[in-house]
N, CA, C and O atoms as a GROMACS GRO file, in nm:
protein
  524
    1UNK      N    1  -2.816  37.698  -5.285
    1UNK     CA    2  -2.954  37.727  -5.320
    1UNK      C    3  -3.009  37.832  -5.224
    1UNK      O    4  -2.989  37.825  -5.103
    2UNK      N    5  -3.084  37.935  -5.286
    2UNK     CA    6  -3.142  38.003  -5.198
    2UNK      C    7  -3.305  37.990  -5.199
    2UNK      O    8  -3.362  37.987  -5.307
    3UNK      N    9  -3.379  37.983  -5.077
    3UNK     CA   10  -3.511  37.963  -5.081
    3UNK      C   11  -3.604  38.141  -5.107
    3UNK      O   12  -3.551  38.252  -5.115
    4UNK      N   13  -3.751  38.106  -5.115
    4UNK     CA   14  -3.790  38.246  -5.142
    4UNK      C   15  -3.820  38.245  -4.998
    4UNK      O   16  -3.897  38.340  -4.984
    5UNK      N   17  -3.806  38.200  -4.905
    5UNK     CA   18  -3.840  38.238  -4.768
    5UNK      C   19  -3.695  38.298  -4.726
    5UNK      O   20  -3.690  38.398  -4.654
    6UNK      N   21  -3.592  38.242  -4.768
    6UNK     CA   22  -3.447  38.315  -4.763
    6UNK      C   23  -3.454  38.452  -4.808
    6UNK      O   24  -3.383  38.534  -4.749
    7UNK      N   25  -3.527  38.489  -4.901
    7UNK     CA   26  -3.528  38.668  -4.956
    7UNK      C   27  -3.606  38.713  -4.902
    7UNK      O   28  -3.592  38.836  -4.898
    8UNK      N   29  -3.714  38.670  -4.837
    8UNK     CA   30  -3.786  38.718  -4.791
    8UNK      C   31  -3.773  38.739  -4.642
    8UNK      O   32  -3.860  38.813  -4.596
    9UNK      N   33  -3.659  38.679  -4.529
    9UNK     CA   34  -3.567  38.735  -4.437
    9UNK      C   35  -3.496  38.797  -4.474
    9UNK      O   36  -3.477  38.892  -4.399
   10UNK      N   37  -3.413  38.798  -4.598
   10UNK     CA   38  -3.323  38.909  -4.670
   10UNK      C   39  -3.392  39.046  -4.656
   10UNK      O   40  -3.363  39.143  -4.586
   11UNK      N   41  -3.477  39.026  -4.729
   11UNK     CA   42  -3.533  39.139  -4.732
   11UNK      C   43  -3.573  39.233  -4.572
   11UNK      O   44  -3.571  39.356  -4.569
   12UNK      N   45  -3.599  39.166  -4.476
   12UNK     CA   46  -3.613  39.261  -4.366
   12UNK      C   47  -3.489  39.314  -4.305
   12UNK      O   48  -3.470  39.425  -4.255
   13UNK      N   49  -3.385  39.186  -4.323
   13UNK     CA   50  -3.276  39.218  -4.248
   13UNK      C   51  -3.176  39.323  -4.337
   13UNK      O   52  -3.068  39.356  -4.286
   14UNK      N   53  -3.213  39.373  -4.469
   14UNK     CA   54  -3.213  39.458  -4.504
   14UNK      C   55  -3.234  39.584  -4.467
   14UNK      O   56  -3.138  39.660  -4.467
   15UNK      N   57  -3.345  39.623  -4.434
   15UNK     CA   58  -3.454  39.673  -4.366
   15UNK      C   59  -3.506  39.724  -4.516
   15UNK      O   60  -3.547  39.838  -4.492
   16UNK      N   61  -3.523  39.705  -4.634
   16UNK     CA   62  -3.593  39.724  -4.731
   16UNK      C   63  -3.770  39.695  -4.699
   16UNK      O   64  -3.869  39.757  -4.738
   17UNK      N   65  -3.757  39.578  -4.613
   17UNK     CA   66  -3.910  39.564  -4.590
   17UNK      C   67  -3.919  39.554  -4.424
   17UNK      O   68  -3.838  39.526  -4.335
   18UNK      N   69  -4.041  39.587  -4.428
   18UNK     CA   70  -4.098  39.536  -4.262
   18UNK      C   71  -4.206  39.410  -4.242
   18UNK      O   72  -4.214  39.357  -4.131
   19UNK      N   73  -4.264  39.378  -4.320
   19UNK     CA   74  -4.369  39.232  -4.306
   19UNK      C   75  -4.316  39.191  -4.436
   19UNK      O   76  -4.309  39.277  -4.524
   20UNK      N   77  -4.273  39.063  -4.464
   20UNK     CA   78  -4.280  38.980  -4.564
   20UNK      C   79  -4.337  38.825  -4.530
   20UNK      O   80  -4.374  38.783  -4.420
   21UNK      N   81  -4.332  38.762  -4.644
   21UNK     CA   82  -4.408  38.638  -4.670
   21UNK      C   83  -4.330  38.533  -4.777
   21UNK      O   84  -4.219  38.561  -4.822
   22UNK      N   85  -4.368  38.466  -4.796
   22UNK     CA   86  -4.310  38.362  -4.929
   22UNK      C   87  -4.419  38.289  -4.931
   22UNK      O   88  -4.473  38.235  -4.834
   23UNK      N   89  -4.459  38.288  -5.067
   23UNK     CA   90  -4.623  38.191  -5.103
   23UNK      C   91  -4.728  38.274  -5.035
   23UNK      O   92  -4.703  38.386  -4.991
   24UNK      N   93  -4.851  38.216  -5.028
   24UNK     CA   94  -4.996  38.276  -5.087
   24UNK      C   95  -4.997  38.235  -4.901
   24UNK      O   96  -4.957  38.139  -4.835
   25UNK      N   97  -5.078  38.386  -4.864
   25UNK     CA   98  -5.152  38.387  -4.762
   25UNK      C   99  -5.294  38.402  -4.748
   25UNK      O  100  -5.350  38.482  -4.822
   26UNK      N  101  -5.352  38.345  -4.673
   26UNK     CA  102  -5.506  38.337  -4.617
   26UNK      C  103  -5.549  38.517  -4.626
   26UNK      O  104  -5.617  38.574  -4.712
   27UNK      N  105  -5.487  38.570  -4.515
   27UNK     CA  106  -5.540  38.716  -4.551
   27UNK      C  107  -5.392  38.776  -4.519
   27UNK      O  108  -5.331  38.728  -4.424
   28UNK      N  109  -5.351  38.847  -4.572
   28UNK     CA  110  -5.232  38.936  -4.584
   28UNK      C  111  -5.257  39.099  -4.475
   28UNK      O  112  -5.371  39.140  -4.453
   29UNK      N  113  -5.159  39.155  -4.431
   29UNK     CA  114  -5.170  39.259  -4.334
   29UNK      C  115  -5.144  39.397  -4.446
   29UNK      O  116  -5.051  39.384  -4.526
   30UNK      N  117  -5.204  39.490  -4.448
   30UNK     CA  118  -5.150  39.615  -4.520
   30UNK      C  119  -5.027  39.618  -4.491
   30UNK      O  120  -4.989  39.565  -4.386
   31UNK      N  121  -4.921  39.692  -4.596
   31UNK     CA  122  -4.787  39.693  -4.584
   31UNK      C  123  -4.718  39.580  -4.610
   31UNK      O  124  -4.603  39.605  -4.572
   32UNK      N  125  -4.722  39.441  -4.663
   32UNK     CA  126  -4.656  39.357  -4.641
   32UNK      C  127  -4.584  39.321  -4.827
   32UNK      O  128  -4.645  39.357  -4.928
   33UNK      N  129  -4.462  39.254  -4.830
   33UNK     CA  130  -4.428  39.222  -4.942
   33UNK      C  131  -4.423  39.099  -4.877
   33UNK      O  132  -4.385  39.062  -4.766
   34UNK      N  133  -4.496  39.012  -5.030
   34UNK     CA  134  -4.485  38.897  -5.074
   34UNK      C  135  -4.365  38.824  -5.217
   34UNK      O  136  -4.355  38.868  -5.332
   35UNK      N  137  -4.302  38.726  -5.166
   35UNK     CA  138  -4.210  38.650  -5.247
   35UNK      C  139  -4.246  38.543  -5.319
   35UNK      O  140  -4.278  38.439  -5.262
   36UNK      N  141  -4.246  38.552  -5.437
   36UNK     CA  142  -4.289  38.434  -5.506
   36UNK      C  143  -4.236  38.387  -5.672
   36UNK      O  144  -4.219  38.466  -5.765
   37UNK      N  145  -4.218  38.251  -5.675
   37UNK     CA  146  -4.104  38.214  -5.768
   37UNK      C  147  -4.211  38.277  -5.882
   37UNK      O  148  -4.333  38.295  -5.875
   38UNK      N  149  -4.090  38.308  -6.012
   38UNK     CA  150  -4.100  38.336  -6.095
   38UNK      C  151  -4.073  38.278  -6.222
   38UNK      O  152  -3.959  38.244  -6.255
   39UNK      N  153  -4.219  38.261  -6.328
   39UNK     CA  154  -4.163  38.112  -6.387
   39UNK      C  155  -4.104  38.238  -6.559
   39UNK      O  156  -4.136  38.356  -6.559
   40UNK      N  157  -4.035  38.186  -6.661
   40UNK     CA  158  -4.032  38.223  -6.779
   40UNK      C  159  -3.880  38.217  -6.740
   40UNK      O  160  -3.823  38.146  -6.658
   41UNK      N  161  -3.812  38.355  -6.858
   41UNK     CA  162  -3.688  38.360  -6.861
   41UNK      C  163  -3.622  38.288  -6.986
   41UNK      O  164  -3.649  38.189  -7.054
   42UNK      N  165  -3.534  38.371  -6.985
   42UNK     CA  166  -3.409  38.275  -7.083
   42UNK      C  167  -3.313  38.145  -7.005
   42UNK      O  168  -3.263  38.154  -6.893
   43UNK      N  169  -3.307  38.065  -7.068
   43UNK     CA  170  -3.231  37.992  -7.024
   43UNK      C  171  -3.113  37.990  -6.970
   43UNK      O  172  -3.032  38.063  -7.027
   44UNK      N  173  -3.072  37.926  -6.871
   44UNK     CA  174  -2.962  38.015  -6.796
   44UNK      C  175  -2.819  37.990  -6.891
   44UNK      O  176  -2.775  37.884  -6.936
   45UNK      N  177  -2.772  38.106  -6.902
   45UNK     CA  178  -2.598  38.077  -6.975
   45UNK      C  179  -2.522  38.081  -6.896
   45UNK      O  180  -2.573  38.103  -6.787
   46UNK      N  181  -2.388  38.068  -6.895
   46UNK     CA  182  -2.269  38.135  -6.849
   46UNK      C  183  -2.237  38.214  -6.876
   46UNK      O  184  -2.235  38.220  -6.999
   47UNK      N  185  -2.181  38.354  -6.800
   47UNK     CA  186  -2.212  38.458  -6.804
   47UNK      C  187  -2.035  38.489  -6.766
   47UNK      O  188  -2.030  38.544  -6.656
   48UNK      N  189  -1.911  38.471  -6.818
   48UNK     CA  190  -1.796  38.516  -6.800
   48UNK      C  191  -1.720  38.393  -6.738
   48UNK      O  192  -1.663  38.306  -6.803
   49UNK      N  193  -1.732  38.402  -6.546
   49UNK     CA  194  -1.664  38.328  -6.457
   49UNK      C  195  -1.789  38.313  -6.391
   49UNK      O  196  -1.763  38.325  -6.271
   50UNK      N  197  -1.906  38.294  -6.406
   50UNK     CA  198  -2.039  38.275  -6.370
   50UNK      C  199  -2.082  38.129  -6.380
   50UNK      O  200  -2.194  38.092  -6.343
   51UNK      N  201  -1.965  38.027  -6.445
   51UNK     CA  202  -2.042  37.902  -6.490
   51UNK      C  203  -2.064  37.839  -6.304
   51UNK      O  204  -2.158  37.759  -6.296
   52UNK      N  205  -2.024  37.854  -6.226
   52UNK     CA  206  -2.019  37.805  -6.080
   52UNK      C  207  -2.162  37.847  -6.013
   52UNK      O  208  -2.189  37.804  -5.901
   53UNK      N  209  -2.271  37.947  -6.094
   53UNK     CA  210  -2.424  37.997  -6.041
   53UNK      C  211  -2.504  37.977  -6.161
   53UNK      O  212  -2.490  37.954  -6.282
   54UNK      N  213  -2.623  38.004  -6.043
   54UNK     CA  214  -2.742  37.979  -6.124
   54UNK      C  215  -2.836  38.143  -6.099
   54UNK      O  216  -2.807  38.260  -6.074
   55UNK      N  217  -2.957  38.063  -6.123
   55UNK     CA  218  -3.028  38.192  -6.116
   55UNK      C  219  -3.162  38.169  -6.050
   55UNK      O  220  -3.226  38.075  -6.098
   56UNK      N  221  -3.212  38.227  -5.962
   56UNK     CA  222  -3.344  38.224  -5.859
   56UNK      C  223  -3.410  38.386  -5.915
   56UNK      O  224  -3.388  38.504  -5.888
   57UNK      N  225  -3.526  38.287  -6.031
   57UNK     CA  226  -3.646  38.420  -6.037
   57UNK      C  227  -3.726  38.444  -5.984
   57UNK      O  228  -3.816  38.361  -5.994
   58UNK      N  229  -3.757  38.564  -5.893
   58UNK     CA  230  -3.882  38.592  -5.802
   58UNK      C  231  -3.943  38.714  -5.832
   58UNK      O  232  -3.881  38.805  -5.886
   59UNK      N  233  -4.126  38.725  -5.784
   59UNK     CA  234  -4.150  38.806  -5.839
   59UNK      C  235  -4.171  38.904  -5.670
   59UNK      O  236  -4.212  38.835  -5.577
   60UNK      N  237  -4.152  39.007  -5.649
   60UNK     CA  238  -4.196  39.054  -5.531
   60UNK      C  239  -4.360  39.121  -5.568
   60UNK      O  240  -4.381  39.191  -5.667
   61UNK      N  241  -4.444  39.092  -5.490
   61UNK     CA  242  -4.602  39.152  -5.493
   61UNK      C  243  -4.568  39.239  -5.360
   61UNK      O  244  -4.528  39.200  -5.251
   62UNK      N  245  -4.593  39.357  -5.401
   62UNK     CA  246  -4.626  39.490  -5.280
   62UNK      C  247  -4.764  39.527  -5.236
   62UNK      O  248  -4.846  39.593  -5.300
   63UNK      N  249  -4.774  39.483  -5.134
   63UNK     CA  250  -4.927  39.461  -5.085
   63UNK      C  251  -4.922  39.583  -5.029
   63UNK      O  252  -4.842  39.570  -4.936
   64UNK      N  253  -4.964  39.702  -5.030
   64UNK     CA  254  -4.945  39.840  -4.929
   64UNK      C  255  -5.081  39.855  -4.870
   64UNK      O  256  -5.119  39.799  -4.767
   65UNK      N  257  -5.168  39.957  -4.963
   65UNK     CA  258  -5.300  40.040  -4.890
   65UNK      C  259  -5.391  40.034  -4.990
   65UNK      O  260  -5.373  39.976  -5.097
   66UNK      N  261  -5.502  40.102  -4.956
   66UNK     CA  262  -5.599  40.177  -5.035
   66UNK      C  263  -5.608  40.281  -5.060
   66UNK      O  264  -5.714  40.344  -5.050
   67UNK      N  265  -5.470  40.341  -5.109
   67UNK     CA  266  -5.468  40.467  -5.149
   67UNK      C  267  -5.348  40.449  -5.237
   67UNK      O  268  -5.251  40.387  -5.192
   68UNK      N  269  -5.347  40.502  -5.368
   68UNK     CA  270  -5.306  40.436  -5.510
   68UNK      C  271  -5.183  40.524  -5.511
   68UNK      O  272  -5.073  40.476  -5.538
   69UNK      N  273  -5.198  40.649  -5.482
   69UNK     CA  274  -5.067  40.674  -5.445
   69UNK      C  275  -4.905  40.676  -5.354
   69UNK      O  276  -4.788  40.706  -5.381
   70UNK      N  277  -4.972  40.629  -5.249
   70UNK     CA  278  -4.906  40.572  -5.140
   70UNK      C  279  -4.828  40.469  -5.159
   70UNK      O  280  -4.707  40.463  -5.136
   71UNK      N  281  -4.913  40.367  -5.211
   71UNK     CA  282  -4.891  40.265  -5.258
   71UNK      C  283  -4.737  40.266  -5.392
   71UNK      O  284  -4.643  40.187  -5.385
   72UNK      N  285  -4.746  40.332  -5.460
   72UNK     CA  286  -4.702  40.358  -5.579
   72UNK      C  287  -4.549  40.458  -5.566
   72UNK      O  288  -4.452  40.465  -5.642
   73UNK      N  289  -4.587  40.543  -5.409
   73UNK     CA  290  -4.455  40.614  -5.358
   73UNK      C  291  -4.379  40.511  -5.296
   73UNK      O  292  -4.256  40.512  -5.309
   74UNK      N  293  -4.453  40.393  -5.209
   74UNK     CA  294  -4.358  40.330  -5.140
   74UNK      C  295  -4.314  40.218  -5.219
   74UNK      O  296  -4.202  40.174  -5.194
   75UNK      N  297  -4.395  40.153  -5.328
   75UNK     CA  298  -4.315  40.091  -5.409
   75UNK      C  299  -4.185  40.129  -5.491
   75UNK      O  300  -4.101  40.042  -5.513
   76UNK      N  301  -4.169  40.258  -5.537
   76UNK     CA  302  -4.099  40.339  -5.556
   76UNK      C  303  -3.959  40.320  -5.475
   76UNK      O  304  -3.844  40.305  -5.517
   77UNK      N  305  -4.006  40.326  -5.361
   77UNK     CA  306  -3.889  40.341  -5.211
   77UNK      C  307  -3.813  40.232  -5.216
   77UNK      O  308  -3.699  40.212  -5.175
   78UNK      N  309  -3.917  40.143  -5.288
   78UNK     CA  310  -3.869  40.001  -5.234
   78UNK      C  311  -3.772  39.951  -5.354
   78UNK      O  312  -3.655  39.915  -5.344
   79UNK      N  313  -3.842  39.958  -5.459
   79UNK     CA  314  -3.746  40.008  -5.610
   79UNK      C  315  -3.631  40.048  -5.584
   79UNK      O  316  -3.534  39.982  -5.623
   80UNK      N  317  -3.616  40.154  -5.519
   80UNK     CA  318  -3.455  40.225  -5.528
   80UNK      C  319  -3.382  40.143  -5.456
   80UNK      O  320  -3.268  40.131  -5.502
   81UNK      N  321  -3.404  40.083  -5.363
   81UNK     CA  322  -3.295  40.027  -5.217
   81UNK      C  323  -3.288  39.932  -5.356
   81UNK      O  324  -3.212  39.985  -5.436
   82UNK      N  325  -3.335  39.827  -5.400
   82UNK     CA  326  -3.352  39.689  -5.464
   82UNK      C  327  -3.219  39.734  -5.577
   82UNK      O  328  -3.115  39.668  -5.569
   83UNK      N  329  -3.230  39.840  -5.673
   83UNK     CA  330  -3.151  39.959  -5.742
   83UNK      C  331  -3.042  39.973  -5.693
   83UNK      O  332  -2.949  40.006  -5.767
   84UNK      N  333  -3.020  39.952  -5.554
   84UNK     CA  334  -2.869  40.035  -5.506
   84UNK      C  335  -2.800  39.899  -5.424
   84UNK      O  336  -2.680  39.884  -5.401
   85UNK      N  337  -2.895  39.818  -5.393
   85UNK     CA  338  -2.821  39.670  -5.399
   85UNK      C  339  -2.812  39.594  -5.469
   85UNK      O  340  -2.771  39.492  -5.414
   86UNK      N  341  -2.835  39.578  -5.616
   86UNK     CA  342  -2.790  39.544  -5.752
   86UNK      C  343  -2.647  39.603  -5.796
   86UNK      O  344  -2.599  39.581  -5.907
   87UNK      N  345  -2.601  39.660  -5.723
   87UNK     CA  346  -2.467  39.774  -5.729
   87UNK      C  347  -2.369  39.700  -5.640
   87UNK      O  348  -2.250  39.732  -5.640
   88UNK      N  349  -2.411  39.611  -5.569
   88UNK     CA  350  -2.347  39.516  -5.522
   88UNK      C  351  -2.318  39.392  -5.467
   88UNK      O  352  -2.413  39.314  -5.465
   89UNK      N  353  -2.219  39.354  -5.425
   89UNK     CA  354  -2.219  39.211  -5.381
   89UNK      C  355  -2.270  39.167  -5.281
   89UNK      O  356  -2.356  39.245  -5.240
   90UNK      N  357  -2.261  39.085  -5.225
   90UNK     CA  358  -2.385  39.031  -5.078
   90UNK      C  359  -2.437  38.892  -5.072
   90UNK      O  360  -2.465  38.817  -5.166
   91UNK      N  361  -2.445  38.871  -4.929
   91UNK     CA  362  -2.498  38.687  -4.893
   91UNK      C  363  -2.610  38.743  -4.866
   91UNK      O  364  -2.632  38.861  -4.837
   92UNK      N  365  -2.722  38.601  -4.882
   92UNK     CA  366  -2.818  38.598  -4.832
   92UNK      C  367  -2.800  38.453  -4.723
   92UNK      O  368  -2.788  38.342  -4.773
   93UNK      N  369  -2.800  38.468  -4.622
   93UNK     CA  370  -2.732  38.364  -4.542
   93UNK      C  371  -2.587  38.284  -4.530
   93UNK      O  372  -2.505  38.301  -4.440
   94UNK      N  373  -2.574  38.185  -4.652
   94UNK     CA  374  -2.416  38.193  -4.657
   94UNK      C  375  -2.431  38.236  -4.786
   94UNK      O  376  -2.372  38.337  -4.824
   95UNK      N  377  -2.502  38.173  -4.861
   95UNK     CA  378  -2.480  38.177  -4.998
   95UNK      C  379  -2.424  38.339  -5.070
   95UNK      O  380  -2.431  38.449  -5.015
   96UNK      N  381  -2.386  38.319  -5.165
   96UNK     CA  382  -2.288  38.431  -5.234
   96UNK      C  383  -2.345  38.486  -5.348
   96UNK      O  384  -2.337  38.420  -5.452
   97UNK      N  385  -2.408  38.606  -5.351
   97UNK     CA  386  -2.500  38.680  -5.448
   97UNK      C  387  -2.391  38.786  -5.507
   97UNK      O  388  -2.365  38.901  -5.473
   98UNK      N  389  -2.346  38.717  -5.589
   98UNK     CA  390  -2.273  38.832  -5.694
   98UNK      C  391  -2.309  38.946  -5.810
   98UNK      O  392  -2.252  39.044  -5.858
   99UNK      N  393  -2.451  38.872  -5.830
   99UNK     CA  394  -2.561  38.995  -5.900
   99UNK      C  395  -2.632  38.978  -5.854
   99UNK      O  396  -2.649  38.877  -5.785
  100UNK      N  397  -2.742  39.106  -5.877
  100UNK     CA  398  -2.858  39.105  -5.866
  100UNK      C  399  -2.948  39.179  -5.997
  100UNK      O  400  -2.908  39.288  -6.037
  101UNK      N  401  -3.024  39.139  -6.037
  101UNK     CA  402  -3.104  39.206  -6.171
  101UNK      C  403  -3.254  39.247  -6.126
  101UNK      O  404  -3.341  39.171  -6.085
  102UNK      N  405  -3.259  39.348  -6.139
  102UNK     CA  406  -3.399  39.422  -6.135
  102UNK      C  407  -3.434  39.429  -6.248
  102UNK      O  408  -3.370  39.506  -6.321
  103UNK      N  409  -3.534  39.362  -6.297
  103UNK     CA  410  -3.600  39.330  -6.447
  103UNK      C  411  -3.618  39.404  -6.459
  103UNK      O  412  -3.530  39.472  -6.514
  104UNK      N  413  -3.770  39.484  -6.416
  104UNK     CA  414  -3.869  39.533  -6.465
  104UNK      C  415  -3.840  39.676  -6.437
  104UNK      O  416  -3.794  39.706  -6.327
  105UNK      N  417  -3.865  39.772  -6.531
  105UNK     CA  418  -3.776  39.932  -6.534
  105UNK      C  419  -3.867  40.028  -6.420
  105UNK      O  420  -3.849  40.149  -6.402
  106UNK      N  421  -3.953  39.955  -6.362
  106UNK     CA  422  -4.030  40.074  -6.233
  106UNK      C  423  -4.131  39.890  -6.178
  106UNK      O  424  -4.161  39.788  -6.241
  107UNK      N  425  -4.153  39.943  -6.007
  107UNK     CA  426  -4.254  39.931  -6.048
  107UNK      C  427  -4.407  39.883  -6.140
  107UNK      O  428  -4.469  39.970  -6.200
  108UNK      N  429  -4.444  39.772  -6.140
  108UNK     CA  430  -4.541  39.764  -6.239
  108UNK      C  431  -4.675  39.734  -6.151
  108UNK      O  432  -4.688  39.640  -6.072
  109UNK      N  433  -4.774  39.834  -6.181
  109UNK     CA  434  -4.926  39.846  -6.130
  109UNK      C  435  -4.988  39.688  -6.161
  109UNK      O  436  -4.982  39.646  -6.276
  110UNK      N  437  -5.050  39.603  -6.050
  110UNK     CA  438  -5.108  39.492  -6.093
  110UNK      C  439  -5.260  39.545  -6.014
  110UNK      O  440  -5.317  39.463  -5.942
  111UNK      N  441  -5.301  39.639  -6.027
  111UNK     CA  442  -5.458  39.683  -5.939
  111UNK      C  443  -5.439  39.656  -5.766
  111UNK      O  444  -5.342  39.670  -5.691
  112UNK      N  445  -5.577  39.610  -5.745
  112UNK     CA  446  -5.585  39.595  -5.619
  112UNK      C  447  -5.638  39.447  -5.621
  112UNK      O  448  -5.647  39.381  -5.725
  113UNK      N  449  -5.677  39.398  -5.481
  113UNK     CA  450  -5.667  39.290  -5.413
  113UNK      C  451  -5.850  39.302  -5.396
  113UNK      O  452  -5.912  39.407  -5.416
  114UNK      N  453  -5.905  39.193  -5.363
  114UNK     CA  454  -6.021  39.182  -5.312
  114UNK      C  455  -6.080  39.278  -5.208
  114UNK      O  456  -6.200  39.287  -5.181
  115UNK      N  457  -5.975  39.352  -5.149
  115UNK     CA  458  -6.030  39.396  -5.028
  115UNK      C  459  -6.009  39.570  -5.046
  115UNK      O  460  -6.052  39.658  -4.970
  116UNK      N  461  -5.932  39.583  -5.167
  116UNK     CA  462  -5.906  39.725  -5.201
  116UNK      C  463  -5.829  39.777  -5.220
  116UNK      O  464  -5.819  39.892  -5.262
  117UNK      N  465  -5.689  39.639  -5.169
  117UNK     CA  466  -5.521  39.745  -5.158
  117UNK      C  467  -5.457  39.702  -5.275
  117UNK      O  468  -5.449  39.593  -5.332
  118UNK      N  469  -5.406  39.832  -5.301
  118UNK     CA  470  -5.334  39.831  -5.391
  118UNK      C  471  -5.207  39.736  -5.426
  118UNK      O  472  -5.130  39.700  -5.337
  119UNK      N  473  -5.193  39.703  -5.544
  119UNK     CA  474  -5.041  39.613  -5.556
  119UNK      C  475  -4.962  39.663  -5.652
  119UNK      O  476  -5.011  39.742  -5.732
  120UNK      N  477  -4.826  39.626  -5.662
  120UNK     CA  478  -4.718  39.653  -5.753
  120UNK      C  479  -4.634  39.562  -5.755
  120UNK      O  480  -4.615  39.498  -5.651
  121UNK      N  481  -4.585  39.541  -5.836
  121UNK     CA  482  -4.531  39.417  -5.856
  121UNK      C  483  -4.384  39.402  -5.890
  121UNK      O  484  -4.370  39.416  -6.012
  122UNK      N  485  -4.279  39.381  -5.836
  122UNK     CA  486  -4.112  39.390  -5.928
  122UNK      C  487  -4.043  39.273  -5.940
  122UNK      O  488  -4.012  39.218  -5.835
  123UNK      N  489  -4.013  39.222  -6.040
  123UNK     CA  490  -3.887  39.137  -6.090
  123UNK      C  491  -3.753  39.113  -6.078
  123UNK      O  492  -3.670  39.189  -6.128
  124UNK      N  493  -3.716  38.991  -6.004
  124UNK     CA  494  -3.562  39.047  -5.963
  124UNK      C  495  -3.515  38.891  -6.004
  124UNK      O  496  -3.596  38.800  -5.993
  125UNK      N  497  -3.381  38.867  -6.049
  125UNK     CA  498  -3.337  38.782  -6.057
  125UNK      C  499  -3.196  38.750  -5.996
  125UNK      O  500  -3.101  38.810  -6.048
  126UNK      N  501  -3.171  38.672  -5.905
  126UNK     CA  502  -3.087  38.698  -5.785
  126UNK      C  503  -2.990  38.582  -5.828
  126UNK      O  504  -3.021  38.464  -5.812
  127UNK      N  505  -2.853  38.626  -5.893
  127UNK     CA  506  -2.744  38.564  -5.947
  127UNK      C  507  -2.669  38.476  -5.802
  127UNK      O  508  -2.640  38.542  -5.701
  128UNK      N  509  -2.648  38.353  -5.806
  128UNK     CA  510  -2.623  38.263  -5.698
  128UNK      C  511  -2.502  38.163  -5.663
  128UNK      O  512  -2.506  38.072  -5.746
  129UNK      N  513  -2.414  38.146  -5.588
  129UNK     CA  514  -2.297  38.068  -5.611
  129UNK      C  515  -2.386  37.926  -5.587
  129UNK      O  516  -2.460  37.914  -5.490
  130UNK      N  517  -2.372  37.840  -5.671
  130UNK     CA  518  -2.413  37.712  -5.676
  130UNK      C  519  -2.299  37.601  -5.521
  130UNK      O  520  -2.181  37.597  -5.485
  131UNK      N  521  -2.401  37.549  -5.489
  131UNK     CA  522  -2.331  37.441  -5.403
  131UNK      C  523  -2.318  37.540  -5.243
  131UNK      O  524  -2.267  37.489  -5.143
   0.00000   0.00000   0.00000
């Protein structure tokens, strides 16, 4: 099993991100991605030699700035790395990530936040060795 606080160390030790989170914070810092489960989906199948995983849906929220483009370049940035490690295999601690699926085809604009900063939002579904 992987936790969303597990991707969300993934994610730095990546270096894809520099502040992350898992679940809802009090007040959030500019720049930070947030991890959070993702409910819908198809039901999980077996997928070849896949019957041994499951599947962990999360949505990443990109908390950046107040400036809509910035925001929208570095989500972008963040898009591609996510893009070029879907290309391959990889642990997130021990566990054994043999896919990775980037849903959503860019990027998706969810406005701003109470305070002004911009968000974007991406879909990933992180293929998992069970047990």
């Amino acid at each position: 099993m992987i936790t969303l606080l597990d991707i969300a160390d993934w994610l730095v030790e990546e270096e894809i991100a520099e502040n992350t989170y898992a679940g809802k914070l009090a007040s959030k810092p500019e720049q930070a991605i947030g991890v959070y489960q993702r409910e819908g989906g198809q039901p999980r199948r077996c997928l070849g030699r896949l019957e041994s995983y499951d599947i962990k849906r999360i949505s990443l929220l990109i908390h950046w700035t107040k400036d809509s483009d910035e925001t929208e370049r570095a989500a972008a940035g963040i898009y591609e790395r996510l893009e070029e490690k879907s290309r391959q295999q990889f642990t997130i601690g021990t566990t054994y990530i043999p896919y990775l699926s980037v849903v959503t085809t860019e990027p998706v604009d969810v406005g701003t936040d109470n305070a002004g900063i911009y968000e974007r939002v991406i879909w990933l579904d992180f293929y998992y060795e069970k047990g």
